[in-house]
Coordinates of C-alpha atoms and ligand atoms in Angstrom, one line a residue:
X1 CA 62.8 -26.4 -0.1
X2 CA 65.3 -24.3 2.3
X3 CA 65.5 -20.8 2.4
X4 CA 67.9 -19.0 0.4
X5 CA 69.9 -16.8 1.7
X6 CA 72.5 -14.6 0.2
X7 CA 75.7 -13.4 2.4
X8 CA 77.4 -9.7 1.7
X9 CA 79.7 -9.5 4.5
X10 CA 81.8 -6.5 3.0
X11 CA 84.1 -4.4 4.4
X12 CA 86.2 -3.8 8.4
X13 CA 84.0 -5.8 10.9
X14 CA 81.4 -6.9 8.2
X15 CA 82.4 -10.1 8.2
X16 CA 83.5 -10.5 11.6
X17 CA 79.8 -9.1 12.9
X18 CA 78.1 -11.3 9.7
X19 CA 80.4 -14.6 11.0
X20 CA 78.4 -14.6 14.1
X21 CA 74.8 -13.9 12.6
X22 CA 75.3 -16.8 10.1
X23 CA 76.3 -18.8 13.5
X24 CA 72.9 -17.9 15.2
X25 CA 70.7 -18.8 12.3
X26 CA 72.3 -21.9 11.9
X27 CA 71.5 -22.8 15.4
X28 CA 68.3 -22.2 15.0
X29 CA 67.7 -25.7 13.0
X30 CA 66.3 -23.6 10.3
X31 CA 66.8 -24.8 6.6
X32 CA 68.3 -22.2 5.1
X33 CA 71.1 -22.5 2.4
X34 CA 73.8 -19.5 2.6
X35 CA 75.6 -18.4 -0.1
X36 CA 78.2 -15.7 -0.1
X37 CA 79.4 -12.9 -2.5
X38 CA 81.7 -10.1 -2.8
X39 CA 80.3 -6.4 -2.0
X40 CA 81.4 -3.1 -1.3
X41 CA 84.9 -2.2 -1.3
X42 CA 86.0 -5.9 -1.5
X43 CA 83.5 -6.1 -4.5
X44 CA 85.9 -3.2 -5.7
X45 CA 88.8 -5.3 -4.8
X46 CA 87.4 -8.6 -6.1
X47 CA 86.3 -7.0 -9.9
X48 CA 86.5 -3.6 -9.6
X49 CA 82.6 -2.9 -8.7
X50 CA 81.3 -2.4 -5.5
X51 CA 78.2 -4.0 -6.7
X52 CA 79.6 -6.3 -8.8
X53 CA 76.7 -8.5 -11.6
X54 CA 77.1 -11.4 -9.8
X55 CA 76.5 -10.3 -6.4
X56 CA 73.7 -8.6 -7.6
X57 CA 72.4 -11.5 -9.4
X58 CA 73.0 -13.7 -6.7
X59 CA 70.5 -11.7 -4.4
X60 CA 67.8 -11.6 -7.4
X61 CA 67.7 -15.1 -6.7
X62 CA 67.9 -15.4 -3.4
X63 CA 65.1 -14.8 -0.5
X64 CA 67.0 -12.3 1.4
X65 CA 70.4 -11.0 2.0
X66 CA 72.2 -10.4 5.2
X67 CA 74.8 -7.8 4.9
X68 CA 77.3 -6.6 7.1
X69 CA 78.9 -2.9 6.8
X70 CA 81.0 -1.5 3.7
X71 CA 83.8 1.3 3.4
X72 CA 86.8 2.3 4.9
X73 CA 89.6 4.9 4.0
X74 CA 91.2 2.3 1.3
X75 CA 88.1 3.0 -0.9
X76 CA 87.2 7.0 0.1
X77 CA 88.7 8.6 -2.9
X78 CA 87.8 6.5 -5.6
X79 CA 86.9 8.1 -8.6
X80 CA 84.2 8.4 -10.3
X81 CA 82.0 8.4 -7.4
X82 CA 80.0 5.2 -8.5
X83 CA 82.9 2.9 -7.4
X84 CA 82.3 3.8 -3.9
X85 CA 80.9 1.3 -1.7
X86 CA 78.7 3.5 -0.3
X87 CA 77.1 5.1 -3.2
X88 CA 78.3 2.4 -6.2
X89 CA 77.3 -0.5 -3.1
X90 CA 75.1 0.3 -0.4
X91 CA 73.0 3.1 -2.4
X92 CA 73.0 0.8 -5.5
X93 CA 71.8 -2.2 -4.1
X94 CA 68.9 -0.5 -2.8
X95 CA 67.4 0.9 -5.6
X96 CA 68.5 -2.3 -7.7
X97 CA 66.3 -4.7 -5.2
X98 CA 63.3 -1.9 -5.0
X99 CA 63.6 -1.9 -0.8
X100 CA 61.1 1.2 -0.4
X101 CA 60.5 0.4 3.2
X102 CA 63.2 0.9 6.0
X103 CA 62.1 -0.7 9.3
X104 CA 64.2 0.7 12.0
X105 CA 63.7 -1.3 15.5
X106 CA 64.5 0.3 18.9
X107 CA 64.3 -1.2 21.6
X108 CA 65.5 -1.1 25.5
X109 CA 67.3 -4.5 26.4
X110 CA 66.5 -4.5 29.8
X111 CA 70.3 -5.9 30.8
X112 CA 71.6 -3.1 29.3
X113 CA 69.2 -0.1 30.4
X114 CA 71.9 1.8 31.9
X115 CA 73.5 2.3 28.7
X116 CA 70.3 4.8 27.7
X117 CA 70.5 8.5 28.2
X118 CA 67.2 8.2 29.3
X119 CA 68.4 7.0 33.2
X120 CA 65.4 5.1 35.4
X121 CA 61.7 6.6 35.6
X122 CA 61.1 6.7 31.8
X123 CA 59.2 4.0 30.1
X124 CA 60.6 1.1 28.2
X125 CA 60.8 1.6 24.4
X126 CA 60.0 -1.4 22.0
X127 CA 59.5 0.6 18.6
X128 CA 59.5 0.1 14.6
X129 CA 60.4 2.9 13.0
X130 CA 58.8 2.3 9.5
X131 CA 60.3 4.5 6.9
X132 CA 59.4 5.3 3.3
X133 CA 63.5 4.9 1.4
X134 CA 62.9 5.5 -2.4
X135 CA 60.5 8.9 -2.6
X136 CA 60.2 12.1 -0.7
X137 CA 62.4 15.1 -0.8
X138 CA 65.4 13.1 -1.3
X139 CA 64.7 11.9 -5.1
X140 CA 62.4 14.6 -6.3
X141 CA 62.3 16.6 -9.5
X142 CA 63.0 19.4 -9.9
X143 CA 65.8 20.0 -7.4
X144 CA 69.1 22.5 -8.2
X145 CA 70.2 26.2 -8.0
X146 CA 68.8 29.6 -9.6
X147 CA 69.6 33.2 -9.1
X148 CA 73.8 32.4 -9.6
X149 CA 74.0 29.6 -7.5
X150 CA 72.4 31.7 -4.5
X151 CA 69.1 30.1 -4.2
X152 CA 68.5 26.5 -3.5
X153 CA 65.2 24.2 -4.0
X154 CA 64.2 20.3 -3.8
X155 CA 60.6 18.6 -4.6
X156 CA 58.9 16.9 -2.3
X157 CA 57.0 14.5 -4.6
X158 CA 54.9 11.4 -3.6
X159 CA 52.7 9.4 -5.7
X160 CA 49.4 7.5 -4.8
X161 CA 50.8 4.5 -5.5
X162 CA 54.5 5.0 -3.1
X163 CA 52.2 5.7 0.1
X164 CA 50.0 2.9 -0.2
X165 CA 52.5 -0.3 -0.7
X166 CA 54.8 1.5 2.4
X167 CA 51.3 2.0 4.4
X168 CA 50.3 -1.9 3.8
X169 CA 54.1 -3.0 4.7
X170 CA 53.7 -0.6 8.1
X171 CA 50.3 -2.1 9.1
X172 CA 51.4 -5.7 8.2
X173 CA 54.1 -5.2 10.7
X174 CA 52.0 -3.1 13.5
X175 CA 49.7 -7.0 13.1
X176 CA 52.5 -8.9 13.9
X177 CA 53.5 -6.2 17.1
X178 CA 50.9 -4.2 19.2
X179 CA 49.2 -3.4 16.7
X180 CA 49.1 0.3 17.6
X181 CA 50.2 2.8 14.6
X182 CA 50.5 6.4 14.6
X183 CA 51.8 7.8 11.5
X184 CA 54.0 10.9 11.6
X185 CA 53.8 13.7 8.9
X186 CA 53.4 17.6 8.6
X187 CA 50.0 17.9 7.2
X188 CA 49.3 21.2 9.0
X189 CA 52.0 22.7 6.0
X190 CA 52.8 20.2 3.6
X191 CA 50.3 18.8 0.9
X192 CA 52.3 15.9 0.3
X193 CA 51.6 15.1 4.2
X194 CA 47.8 15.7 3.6
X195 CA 47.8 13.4 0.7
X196 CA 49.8 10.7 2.9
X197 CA 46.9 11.7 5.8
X198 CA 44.4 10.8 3.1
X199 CA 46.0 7.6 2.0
X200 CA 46.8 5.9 5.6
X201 CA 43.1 7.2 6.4
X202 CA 41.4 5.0 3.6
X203 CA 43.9 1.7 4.4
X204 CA 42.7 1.8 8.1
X205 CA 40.1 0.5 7.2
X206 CA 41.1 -2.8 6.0
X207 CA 42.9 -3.6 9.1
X208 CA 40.2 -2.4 11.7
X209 CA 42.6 -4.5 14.6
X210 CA 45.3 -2.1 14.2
X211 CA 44.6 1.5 16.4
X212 CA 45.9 4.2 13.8
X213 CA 45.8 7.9 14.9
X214 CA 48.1 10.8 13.3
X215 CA 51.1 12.8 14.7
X216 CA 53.1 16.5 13.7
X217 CA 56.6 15.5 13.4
X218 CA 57.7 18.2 15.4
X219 CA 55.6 16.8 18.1
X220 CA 56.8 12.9 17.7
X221 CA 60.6 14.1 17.9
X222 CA 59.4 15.4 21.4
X223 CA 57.3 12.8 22.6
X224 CA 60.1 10.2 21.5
X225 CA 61.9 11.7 24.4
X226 CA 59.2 12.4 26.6
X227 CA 57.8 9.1 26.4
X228 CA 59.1 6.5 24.0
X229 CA 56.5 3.6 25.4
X230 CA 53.5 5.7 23.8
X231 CA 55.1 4.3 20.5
X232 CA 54.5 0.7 18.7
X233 CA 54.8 1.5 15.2
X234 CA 55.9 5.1 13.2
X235 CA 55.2 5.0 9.7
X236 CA 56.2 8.3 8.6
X237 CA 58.1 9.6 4.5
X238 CA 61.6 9.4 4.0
X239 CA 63.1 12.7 5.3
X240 CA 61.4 12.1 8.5
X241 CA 62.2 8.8 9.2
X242 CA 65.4 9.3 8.2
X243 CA 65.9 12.0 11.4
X244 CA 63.3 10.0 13.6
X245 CA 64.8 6.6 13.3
X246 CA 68.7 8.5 14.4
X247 CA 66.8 9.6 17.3
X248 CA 65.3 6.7 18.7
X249 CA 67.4 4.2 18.2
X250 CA 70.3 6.2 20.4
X251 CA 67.7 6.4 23.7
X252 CA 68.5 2.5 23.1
X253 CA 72.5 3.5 23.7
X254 CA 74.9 1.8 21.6
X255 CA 75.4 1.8 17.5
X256 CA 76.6 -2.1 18.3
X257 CA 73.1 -3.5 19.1
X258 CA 70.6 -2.0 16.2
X259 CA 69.4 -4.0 13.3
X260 CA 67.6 -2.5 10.2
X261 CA 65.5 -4.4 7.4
X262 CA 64.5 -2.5 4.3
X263 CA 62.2 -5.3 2.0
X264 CA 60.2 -4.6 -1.0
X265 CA 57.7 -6.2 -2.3
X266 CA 56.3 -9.7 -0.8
X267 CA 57.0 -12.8 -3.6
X268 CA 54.3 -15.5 -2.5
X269 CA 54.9 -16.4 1.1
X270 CA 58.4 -14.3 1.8
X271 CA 58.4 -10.7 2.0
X272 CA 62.1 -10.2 -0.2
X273 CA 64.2 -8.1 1.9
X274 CA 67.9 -7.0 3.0
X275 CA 68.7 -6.7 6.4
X276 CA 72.0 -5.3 8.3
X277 CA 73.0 -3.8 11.4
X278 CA 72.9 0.2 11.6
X279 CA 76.4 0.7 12.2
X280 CA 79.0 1.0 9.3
X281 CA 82.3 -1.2 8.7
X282 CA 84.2 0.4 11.9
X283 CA 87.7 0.3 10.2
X284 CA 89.1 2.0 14.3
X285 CA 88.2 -1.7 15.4
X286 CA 88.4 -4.1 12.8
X287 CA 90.1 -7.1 12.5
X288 CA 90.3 -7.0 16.8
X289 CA 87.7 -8.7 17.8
X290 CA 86.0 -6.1 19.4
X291 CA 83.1 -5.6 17.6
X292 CA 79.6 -6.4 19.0
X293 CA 78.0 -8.7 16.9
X294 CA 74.4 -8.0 18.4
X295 CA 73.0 -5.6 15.6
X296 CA 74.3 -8.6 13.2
X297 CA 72.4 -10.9 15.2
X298 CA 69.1 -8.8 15.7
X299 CA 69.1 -8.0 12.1
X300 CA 69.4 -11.7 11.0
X301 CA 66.3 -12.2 13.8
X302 CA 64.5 -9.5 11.5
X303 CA 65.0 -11.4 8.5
X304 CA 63.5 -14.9 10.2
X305 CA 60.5 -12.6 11.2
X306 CA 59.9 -10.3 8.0
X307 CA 61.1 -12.5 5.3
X308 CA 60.0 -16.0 6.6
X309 CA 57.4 -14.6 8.9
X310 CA 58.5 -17.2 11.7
X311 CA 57.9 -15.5 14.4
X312 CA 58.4 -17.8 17.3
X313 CA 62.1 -18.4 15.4
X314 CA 62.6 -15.0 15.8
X315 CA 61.4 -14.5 19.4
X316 CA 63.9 -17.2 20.0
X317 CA 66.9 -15.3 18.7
X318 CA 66.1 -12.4 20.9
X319 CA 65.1 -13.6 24.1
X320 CA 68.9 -15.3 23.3
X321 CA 70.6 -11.9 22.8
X322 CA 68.8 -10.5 26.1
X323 CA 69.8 -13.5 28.0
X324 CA 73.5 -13.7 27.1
X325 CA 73.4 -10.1 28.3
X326 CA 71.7 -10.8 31.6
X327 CA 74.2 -13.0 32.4
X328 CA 77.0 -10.6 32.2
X329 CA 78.5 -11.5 28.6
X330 CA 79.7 -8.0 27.1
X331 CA 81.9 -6.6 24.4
X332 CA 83.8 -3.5 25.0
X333 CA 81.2 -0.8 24.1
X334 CA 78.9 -2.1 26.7
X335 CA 80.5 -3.3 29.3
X336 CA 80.1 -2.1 32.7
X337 CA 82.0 -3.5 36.1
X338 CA 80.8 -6.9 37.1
X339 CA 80.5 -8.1 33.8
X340 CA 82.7 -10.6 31.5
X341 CA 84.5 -9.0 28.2
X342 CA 84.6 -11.1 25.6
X343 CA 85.4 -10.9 21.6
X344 CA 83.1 -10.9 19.0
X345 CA 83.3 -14.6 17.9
X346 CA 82.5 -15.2 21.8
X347 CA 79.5 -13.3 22.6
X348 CA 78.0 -15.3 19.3
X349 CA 78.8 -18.6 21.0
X350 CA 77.4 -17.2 24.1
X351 CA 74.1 -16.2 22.4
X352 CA 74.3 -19.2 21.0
X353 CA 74.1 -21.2 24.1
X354 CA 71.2 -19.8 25.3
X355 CA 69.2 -20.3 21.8
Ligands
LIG1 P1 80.8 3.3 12.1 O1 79.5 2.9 12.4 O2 81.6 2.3 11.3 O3 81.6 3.6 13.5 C1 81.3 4.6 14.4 C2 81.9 4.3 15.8 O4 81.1 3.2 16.4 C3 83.4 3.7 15.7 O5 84.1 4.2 16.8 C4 83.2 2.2 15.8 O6 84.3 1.6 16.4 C5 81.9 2.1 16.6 N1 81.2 0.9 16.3 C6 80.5 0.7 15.1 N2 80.0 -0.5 15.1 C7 80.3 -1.1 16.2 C8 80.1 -2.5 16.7 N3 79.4 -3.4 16.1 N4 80.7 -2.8 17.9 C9 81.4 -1.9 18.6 N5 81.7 -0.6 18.2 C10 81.1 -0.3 17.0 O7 80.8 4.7 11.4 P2 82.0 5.6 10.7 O8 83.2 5.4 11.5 O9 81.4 6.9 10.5 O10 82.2 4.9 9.3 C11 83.2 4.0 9.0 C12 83.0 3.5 7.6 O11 81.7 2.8 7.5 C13 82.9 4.6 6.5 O12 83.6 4.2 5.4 C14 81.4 4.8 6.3 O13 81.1 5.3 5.0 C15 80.9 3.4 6.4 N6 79.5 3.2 6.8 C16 78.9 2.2 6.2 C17 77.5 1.9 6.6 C18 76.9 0.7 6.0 O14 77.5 -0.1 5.5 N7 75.5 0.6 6.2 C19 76.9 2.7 7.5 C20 77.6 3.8 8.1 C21 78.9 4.0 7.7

């Protein structure tokens, strides 16, 4: 039976960067059947939903989805609010497909290590941010205004049952990495963090390969700079991997080359999940042939990894992307002298190449 996979390429370079990840996984020899559906602002265009029944339904079906980027000015000032890509779209699909768990790689690419504020001397960062997406302070109850509009309060809410299916997705993950975990929280202050300490203290146990030891937030958000090569895998609520993933994944230098997964819940053998590059639709660029495609490509690496736990696939992919680098093959936002510029449809057929 091939994989299915479902193909959102959206809006601005979506489907430019999302042309070019299809073309790596189908040089993988992989069996994998693509089908592709309208979303974001050309879902809007298409039938007047950003997440229109179809698409949705087409995903349901599917094993993963690869998605590219949504928005741009033609859509900002919709109205109501729900027919924005963003929220009606990107924010929709996610709570529609139940993807509580953000994974948020960062990683130095040795060809480009210039290209990270952190010059020579620092260590080399290979990390997975792993970040609860549906709970936390940014969905609790009760949240609003007293006192005429002059004071302000959230909820921080997390239940039992939210902590543990992230925790097992983290240390599944640390098992296919280092298998080193440290998770991140602010149990010194907050009893949602002590309850999280509680629960990651109690899942240890069943995976006694995996190190697991505990960090202050405040602490990590230093030592990230200090010494990002201390880290494997983060597994930390939604507020602060929201802030820690931003900050790691810049020491790697450019929005072009960072992939993201967010996957729910495992069905059998394949762990569901959607998977897209960090950076948004990039309406400055689109339609140019400037984009870099590399976040597309890493992301769709993620999904042979996570979602069809083929790791030697995967490996594949990436030591492609770092060779095609190596050998001086760069778009525009990375290129430095000595190198060869080439367009977005070119740097896939040089990746490509070296799969
Ligand atoms: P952006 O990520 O689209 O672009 C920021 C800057 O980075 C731009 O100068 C752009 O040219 C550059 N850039 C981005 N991706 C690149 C790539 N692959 N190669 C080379 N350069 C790249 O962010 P923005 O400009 O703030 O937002 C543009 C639109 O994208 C907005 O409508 C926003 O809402 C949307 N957005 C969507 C997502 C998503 O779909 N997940 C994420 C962020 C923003």
């Amino acid at each position: 039976m091939p994989f299915k996979v479902a193909v959102l390429p959206g809006d601005g370079i979506g489907p430019e960067v999302t042309d070019e990840a299809v073309k790596v996984l189908k040089a993988t020899g992989l069996d994998i059947e693509f089908e592709s559906a309208p979303f974001g602002g050309a879902g809007y265009d298409d039938c007047g939903e950003p997440l229109p029944a179809a698409t949705l339904a087409l995903c349901q079906a599917s094993d993963a989805v690869l998605l590219g980027a949504v928005g741009g000015p033609k859509w900002d000032s919709l109205q109501p609010l729900t027919k924005r890509p963003e929220i009606g779209g990107l924010l929709a699909i996610r709570s529609e497909l139940n993807l509580y768990a953000n994974l948020r790689p960062a990683k130095t690419l040795t060809p480009l290590i210039h290209a990270s504020p952190l010059k020579e001397g620092r260590s080399m960062m290979d990390l997975m941010v792993v970040r609860e997406l549906t709970g936390g302070i940014y969905f609790g109850e009760p949240r609003g205004r007293r006192d005429d509009g002059n004071t302000a309060f959230d909820t921080c809410l997390y239940t039992r049952v939210e902590i543990e299916r992230i925790t097992h997705r983290a240390y599944e993950i640390a098992m296919q990495r280092r298998k080193n975990l440290i998770a991140v929280d602010k149990s010194n202050v907050l009893e949602t963090s002590r309850l999280w300490r509680e629960i990651v203290t109690e899942i240890s146990t069943q995976y006694p390969q995996v190190s697991t030891s505990f960090m202050l937030v405040d602490n990590c958000a230093m030592q990230l700079i200090r010494d990002p090569g201390q880290f494997d895998v983060i597994l930390t609520e939604n507020m602060f991997g929201d802030i820690l993933s931003d900050e790691a994944s810049m020491i790697t230098g450019s929005l072009g080359l960072l992939p993201s997964a967010s996957v729910s819940d495992p069905k059998g053998d394949i762990v569901f999940g959607l998977y897209e590059p960090v950076h948004g639709s990039a309406p400055d660029i689109a339609g140019q042939g400037k984009a870099n495609p590399i976040a597309a490509i890493l992301s769709a690496s993620m999904l042979v990894r996570y979602s069809f736990k083929d790791d030697a696939t995967a490996d594949r992919i990436d030591n492609a992307v770092e060779k095609a680098l190596a050998n001086g093959t760069r778009t525009s936002d990375v290129f430095e002298n000595g190198c060869q510029i080439v367009n977005t449809s070119e740097m896939g057929d040089a990746i490509v190449r070296e799969l």
